[in-house]
Coordinates of N, CA and C in Angstrom, one line a residue:
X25 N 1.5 26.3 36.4 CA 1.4 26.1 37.8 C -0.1 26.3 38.2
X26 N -0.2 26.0 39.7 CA -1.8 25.9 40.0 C -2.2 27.4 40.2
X27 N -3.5 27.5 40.3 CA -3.9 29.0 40.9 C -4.2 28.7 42.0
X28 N -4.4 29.7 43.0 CA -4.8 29.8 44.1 C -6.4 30.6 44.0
X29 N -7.1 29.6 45.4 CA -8.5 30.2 44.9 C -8.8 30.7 46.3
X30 N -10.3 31.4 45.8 CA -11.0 32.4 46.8 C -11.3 31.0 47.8
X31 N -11.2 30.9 49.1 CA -12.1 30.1 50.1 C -13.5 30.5 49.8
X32 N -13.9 31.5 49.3 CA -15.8 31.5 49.1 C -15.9 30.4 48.1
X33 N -14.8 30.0 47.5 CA -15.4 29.1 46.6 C -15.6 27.8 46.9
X34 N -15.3 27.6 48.3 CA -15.5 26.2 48.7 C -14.2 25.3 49.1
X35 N -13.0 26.0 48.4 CA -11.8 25.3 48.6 C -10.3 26.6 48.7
X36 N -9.6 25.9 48.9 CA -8.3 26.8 48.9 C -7.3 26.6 47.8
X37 N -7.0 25.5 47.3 CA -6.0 25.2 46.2 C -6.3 24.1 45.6
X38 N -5.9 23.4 44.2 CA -6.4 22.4 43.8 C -4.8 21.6 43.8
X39 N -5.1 20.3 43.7 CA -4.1 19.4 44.4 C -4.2 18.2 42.7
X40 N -3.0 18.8 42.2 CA -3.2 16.9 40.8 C -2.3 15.8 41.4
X41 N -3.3 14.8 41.6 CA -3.4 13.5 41.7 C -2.5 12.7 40.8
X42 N -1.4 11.8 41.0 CA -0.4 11.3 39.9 C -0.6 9.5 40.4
X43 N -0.6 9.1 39.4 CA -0.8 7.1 40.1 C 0.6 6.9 39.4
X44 N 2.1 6.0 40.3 CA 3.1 5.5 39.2 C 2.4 4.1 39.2
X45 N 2.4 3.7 37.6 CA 2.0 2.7 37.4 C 2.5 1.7 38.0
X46 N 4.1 1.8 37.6 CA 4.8 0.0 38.9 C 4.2 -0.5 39.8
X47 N 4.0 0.9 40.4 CA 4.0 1.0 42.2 C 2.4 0.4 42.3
X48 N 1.0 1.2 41.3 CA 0.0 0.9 41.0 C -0.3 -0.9 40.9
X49 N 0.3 -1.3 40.2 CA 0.1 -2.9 39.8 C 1.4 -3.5 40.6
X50 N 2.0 -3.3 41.2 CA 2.5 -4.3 42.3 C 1.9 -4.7 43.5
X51 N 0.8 -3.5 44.0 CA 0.0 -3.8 44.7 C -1.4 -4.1 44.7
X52 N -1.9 -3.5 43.1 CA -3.3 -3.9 43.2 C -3.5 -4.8 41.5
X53 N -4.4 -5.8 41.6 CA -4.4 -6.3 40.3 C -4.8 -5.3 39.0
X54 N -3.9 -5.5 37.9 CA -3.9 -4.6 37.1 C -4.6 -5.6 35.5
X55 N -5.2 -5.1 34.8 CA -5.5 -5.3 33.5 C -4.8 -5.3 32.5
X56 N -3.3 -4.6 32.5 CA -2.8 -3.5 31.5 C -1.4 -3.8 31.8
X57 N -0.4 -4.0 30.8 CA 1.2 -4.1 31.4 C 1.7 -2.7 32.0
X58 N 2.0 -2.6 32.9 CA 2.4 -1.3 33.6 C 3.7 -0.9 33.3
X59 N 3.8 0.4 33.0 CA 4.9 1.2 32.1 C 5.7 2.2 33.9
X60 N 7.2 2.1 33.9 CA 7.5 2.9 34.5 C 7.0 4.4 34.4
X61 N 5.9 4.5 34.6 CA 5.5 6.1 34.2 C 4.1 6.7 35.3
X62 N 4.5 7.9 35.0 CA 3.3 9.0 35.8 C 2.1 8.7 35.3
X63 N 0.6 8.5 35.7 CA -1.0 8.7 34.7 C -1.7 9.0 35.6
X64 N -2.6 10.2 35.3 CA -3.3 10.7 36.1 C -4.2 10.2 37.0
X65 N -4.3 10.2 38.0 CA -5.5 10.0 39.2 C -6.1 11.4 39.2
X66 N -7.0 12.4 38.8 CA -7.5 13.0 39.1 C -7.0 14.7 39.7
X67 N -7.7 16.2 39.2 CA -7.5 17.1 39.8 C -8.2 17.8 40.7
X68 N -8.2 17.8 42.2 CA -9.2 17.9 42.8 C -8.8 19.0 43.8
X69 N -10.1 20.1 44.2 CA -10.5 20.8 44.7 C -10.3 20.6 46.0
X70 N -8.8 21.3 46.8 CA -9.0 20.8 48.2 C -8.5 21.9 49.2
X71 N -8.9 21.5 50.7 CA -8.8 22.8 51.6 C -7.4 22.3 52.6
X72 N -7.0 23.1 53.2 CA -5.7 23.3 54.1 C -6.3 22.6 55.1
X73 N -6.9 23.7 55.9 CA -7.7 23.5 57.6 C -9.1 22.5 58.1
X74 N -9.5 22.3 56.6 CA -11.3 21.8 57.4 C -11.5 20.8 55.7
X75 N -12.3 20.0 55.8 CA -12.5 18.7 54.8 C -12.8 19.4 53.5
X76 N -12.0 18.9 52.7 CA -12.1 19.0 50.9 C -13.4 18.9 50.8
X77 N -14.3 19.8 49.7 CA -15.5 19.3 49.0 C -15.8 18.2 48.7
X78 N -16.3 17.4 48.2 CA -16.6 16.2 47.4 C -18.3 16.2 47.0
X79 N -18.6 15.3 45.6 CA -19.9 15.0 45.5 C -20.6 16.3 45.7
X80 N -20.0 17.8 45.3 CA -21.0 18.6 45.2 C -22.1 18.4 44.2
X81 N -23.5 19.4 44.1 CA -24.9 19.1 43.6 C -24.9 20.7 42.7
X82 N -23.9 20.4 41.5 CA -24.3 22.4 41.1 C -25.8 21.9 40.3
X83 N -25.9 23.4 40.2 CA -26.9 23.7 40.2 C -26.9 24.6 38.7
X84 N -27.5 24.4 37.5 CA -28.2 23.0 37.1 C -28.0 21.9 37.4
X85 N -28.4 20.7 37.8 CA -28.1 19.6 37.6 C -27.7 18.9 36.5
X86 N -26.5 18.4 36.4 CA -26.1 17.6 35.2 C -25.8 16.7 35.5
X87 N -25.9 15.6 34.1 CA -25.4 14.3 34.6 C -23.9 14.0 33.3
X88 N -23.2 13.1 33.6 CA -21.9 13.0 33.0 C -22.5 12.1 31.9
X89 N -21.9 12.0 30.6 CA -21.8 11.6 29.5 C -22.2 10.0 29.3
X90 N -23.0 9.5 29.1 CA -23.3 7.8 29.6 C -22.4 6.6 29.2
X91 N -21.4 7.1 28.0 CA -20.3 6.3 28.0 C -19.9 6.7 27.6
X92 N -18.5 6.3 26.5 CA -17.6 6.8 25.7 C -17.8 7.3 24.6
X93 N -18.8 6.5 23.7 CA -19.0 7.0 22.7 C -19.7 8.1 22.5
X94 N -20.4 8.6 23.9 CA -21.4 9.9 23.9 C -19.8 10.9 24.1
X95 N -19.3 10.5 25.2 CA -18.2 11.5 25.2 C -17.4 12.0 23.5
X96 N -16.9 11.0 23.3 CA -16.5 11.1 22.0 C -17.2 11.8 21.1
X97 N -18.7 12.1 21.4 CA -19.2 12.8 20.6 C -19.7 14.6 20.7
X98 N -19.4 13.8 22.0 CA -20.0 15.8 22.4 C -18.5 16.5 22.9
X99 N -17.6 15.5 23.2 CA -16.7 16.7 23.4 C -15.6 17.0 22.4
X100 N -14.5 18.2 22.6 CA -13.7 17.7 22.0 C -12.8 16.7 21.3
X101 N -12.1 16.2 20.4 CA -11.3 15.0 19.7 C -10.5 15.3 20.7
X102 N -9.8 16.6 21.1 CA -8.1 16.3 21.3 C -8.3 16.1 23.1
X103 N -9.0 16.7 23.7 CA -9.0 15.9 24.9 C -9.5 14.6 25.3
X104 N -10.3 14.2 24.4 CA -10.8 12.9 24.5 C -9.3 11.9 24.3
X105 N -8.8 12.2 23.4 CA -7.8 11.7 23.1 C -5.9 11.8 24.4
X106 N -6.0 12.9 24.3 CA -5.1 13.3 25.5 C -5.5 12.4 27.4
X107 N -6.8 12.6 27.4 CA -7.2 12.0 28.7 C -7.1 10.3 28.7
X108 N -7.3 9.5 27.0 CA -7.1 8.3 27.0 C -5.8 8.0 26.9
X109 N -4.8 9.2 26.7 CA -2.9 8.9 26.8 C -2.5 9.2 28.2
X110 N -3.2 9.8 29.1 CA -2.4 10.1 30.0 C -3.1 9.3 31.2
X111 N -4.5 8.9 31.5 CA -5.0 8.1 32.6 C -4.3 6.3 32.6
X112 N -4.6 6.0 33.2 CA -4.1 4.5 33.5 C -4.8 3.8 32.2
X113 N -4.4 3.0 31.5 CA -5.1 2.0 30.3 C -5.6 1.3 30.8
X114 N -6.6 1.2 31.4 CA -7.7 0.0 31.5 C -8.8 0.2 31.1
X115 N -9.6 -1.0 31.0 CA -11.0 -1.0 30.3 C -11.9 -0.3 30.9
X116 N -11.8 0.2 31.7 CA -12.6 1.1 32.6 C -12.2 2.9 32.8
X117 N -11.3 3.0 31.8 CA -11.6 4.3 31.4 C -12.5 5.3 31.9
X118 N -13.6 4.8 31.3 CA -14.6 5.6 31.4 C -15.0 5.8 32.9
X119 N -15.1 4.6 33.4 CA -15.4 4.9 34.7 C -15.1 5.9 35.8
X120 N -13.3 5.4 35.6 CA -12.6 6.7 36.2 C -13.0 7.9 36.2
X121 N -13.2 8.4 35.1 CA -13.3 9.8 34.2 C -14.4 10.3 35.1
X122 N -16.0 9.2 35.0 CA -17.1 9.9 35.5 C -16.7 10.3 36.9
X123 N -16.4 8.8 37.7 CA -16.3 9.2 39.1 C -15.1 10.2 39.5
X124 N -14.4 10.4 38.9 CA -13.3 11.7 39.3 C -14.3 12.8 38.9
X125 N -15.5 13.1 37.9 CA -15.5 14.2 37.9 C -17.0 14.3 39.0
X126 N -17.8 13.1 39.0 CA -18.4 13.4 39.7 C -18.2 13.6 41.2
X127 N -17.0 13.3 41.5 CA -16.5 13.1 43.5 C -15.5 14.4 43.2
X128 N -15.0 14.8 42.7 CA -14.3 16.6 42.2 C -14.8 17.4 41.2
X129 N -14.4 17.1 40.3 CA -15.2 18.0 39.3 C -16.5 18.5 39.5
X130 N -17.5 18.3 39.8 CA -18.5 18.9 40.4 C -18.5 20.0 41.8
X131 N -17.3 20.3 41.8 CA -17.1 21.0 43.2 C -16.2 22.1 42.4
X132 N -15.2 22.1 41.4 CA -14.9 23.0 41.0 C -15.7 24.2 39.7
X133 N -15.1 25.6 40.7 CA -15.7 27.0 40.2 C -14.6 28.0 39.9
X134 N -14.6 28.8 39.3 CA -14.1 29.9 39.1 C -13.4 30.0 38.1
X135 N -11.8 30.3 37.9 CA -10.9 30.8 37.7 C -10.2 29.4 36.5
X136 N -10.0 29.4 35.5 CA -9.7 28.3 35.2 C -8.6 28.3 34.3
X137 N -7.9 27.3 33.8 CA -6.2 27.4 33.3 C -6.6 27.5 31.9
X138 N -7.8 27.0 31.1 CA -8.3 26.5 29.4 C -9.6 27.7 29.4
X139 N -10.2 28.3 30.3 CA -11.6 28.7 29.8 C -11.6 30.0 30.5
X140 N -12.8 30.5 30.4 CA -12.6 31.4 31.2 C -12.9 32.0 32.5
X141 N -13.9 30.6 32.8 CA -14.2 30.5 34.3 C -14.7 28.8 34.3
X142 N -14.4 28.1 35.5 CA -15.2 26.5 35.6 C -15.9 26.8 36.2
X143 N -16.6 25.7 35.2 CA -18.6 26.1 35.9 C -18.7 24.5 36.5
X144 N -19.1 24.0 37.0 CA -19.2 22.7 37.6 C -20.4 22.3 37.2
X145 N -20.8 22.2 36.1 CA -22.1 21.6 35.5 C -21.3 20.9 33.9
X146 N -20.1 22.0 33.6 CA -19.5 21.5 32.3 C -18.3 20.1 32.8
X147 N -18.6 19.1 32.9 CA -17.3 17.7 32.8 C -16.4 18.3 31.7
X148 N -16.4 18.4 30.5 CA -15.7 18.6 29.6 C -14.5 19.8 29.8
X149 N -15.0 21.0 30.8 CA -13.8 21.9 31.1 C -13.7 21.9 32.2
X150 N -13.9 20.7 33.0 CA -13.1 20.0 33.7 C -11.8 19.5 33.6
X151 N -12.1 18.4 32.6 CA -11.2 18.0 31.9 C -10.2 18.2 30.6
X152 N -11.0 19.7 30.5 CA -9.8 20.5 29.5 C -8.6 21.2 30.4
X153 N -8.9 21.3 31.9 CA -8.3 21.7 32.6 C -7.4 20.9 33.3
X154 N -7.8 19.5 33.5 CA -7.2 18.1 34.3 C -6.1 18.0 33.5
X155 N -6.3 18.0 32.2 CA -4.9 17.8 30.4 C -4.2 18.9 30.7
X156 N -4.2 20.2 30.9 CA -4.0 21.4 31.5 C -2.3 21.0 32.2
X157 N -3.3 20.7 33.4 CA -2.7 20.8 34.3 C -1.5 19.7 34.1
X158 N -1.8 18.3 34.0 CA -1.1 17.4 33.7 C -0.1 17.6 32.7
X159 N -0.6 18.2 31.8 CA 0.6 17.9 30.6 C 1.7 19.2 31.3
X160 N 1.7 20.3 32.1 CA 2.4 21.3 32.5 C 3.4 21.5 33.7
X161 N 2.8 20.0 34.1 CA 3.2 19.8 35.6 C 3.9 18.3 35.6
X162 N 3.9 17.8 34.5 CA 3.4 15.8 34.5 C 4.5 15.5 33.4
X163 N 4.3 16.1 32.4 CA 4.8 15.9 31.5 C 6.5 15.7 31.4
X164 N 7.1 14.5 31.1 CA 8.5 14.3 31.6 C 8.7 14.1 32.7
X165 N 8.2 13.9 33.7 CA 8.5 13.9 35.3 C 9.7 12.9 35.2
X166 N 8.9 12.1 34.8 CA 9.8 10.4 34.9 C 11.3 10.3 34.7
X167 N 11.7 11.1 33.3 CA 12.7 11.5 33.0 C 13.7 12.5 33.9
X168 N 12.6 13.4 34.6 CA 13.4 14.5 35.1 C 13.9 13.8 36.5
X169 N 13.3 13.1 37.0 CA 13.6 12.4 38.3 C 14.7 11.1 37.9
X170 N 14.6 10.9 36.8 CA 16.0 9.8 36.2 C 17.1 10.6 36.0
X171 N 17.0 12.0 35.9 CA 18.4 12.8 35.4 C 18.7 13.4 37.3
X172 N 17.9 12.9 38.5 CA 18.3 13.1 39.4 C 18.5 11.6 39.9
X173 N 19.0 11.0 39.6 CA 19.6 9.6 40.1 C 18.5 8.9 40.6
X174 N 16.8 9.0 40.5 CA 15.5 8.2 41.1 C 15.3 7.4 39.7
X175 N 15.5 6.3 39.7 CA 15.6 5.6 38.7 C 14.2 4.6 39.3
X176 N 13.4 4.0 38.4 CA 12.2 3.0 38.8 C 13.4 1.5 39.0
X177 N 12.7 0.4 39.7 CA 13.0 -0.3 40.2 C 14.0 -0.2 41.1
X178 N 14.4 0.6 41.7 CA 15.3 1.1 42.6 C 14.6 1.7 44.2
X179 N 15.2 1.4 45.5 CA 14.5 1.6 46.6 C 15.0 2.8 47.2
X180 N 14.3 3.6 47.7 CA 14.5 5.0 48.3 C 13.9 5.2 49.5
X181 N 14.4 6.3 50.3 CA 13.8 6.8 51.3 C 12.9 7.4 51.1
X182 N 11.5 7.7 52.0 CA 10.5 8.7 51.5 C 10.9 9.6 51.6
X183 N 12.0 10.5 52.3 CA 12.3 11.5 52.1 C 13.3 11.8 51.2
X184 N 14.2 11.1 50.3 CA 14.8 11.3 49.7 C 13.7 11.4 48.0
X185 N 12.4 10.1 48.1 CA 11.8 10.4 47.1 C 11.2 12.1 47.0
X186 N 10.8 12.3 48.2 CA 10.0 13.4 48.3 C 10.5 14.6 48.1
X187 N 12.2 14.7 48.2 CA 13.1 15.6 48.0 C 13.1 16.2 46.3
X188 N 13.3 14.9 45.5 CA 13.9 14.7 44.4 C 12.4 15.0 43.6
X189 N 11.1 15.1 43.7 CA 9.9 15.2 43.3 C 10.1 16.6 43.5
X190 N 9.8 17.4 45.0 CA 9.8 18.7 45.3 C 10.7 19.4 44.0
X191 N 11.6 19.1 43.9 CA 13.2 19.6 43.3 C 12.6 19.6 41.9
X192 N 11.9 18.5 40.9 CA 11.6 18.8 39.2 C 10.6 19.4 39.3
X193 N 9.6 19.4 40.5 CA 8.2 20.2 40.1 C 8.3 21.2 40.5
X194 N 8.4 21.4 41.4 CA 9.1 23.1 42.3 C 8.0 23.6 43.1
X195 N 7.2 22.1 43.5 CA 6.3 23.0 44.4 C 5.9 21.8 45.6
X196 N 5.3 22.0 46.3 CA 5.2 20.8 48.0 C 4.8 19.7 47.3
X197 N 5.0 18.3 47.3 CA 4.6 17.1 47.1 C 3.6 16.5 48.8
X198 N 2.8 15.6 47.8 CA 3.0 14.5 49.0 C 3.2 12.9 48.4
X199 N 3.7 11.6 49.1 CA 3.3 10.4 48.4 C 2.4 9.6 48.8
X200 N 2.0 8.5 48.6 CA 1.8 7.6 49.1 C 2.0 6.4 48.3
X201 N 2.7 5.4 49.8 CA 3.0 3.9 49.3 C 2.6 3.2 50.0
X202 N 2.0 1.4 49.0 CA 1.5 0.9 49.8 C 2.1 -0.4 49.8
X203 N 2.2 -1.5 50.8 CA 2.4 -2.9 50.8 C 2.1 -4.0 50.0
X204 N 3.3 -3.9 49.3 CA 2.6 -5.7 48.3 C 3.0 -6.7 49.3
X205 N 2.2 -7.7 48.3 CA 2.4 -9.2 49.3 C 3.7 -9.5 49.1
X206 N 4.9 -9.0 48.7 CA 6.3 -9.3 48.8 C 6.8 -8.6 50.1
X207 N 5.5 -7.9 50.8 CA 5.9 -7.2 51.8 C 6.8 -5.8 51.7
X208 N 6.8 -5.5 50.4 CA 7.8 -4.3 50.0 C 7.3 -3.1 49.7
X209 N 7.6 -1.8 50.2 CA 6.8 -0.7 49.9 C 6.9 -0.3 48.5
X210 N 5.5 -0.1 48.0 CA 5.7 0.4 46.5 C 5.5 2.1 46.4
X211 N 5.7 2.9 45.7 CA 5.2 4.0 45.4 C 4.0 3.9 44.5
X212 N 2.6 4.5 45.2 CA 1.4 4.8 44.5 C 1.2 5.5 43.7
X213 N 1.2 7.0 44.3 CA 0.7 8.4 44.1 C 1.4 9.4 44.8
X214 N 1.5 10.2 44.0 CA 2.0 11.6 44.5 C 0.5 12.6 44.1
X215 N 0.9 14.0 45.5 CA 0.1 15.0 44.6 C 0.9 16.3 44.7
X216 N 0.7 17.1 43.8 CA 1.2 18.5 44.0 C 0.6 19.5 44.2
X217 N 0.9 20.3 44.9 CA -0.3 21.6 45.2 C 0.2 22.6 44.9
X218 N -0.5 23.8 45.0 CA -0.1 24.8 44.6 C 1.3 25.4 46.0
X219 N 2.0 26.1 46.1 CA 2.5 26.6 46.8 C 2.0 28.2 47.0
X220 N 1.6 28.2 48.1 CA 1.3 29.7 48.5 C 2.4 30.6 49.0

């Protein structure tokens, strides 16, 4: 589950970002054949009352990994590996990666699920934390929501989706869906927060 954090640190709870693929490539051109399934959008540092962090400047200054292959080299195998099973498959991988950590990951501090504090100069336990989080919160969703009658290609109410989400994860959701040119609402993204 998430932790809850100190407001000195800039934020109140961290919120994981979920893309369903269908929903993802019904509405926006895709590279990649889309799998009825959950893949991460990002875990990000955000507040209740007043605007989320973003694009923080820690201090040292670091810069993210210049491609893949540098990543592949300085960080871990099994997260490198884990983050390329669980994000969306496109050739742009990498891109994702930097800009989620540089527009979040750079804003998170403290208290962490893999280490023993996030320091926001390290990308890498960032994303030992983002696999963390996802594989504990993410893992099976798809299934657990098929053993609650939410079957993909099937149309639902947002509140009946949002019911059936709250109910396998066991903590506040939110969705969003957006318009294809069939004029039909898709499911994008969900996020989950911590529950206080």
């Amino acid at each position: 589950m998430f932790y809850q954090y100190s407001t000195s640190l800039g934020y109140d709870y961290l919120a994981l970002s979920i893309t369903w693929q269908k929903g993802f490539c019904a509405v926006s051109a895709c590279n990649f054949k889309a799998t009825p399934i959950f893949s991460l959008h990002g875990l990000w540092p955000s507040n209740l009352l007043k605007a989320s962090p973003r694009n923080c400047q820690p201090t040292p200054a670091v810069t993210f990994p210049k491609d893949i292959m540098e990543i592949k080299k300085k960080w871990k195998s099994g997260i490198v590996s884990q983050l390329q099973s669980i994000t969306i498959p496109s050739k742009s991988q990498y891109n994702i990666w930097s800009y989620e950590w540089k527009t979040h990951g750079t804003c998170m501090v403290g208290k962490s699920f893999t280490n023993n504090t996030l320091d926001a100069t390290n990308p890498e336990a960032y994303y030992s934390d983002t696999v963390y989080a996802f594989s504990n919160n993410v893992a099976g969703l798809s299934r657990k929501l098929f053993d609650k009658n939410v079957k993909p290609g099937f149309e639902y109410l947002a509140n009946e989706l949002l019911s059936a989400l709250k109910d396998v994860i066991g903590s506040p959701v939110t969705i969003v869906c957006a318009t294809a040119n069939d004029k039909k609402q898709y499911l994008q993204e969900s996020a989950m927060f911590h529950d206080k």
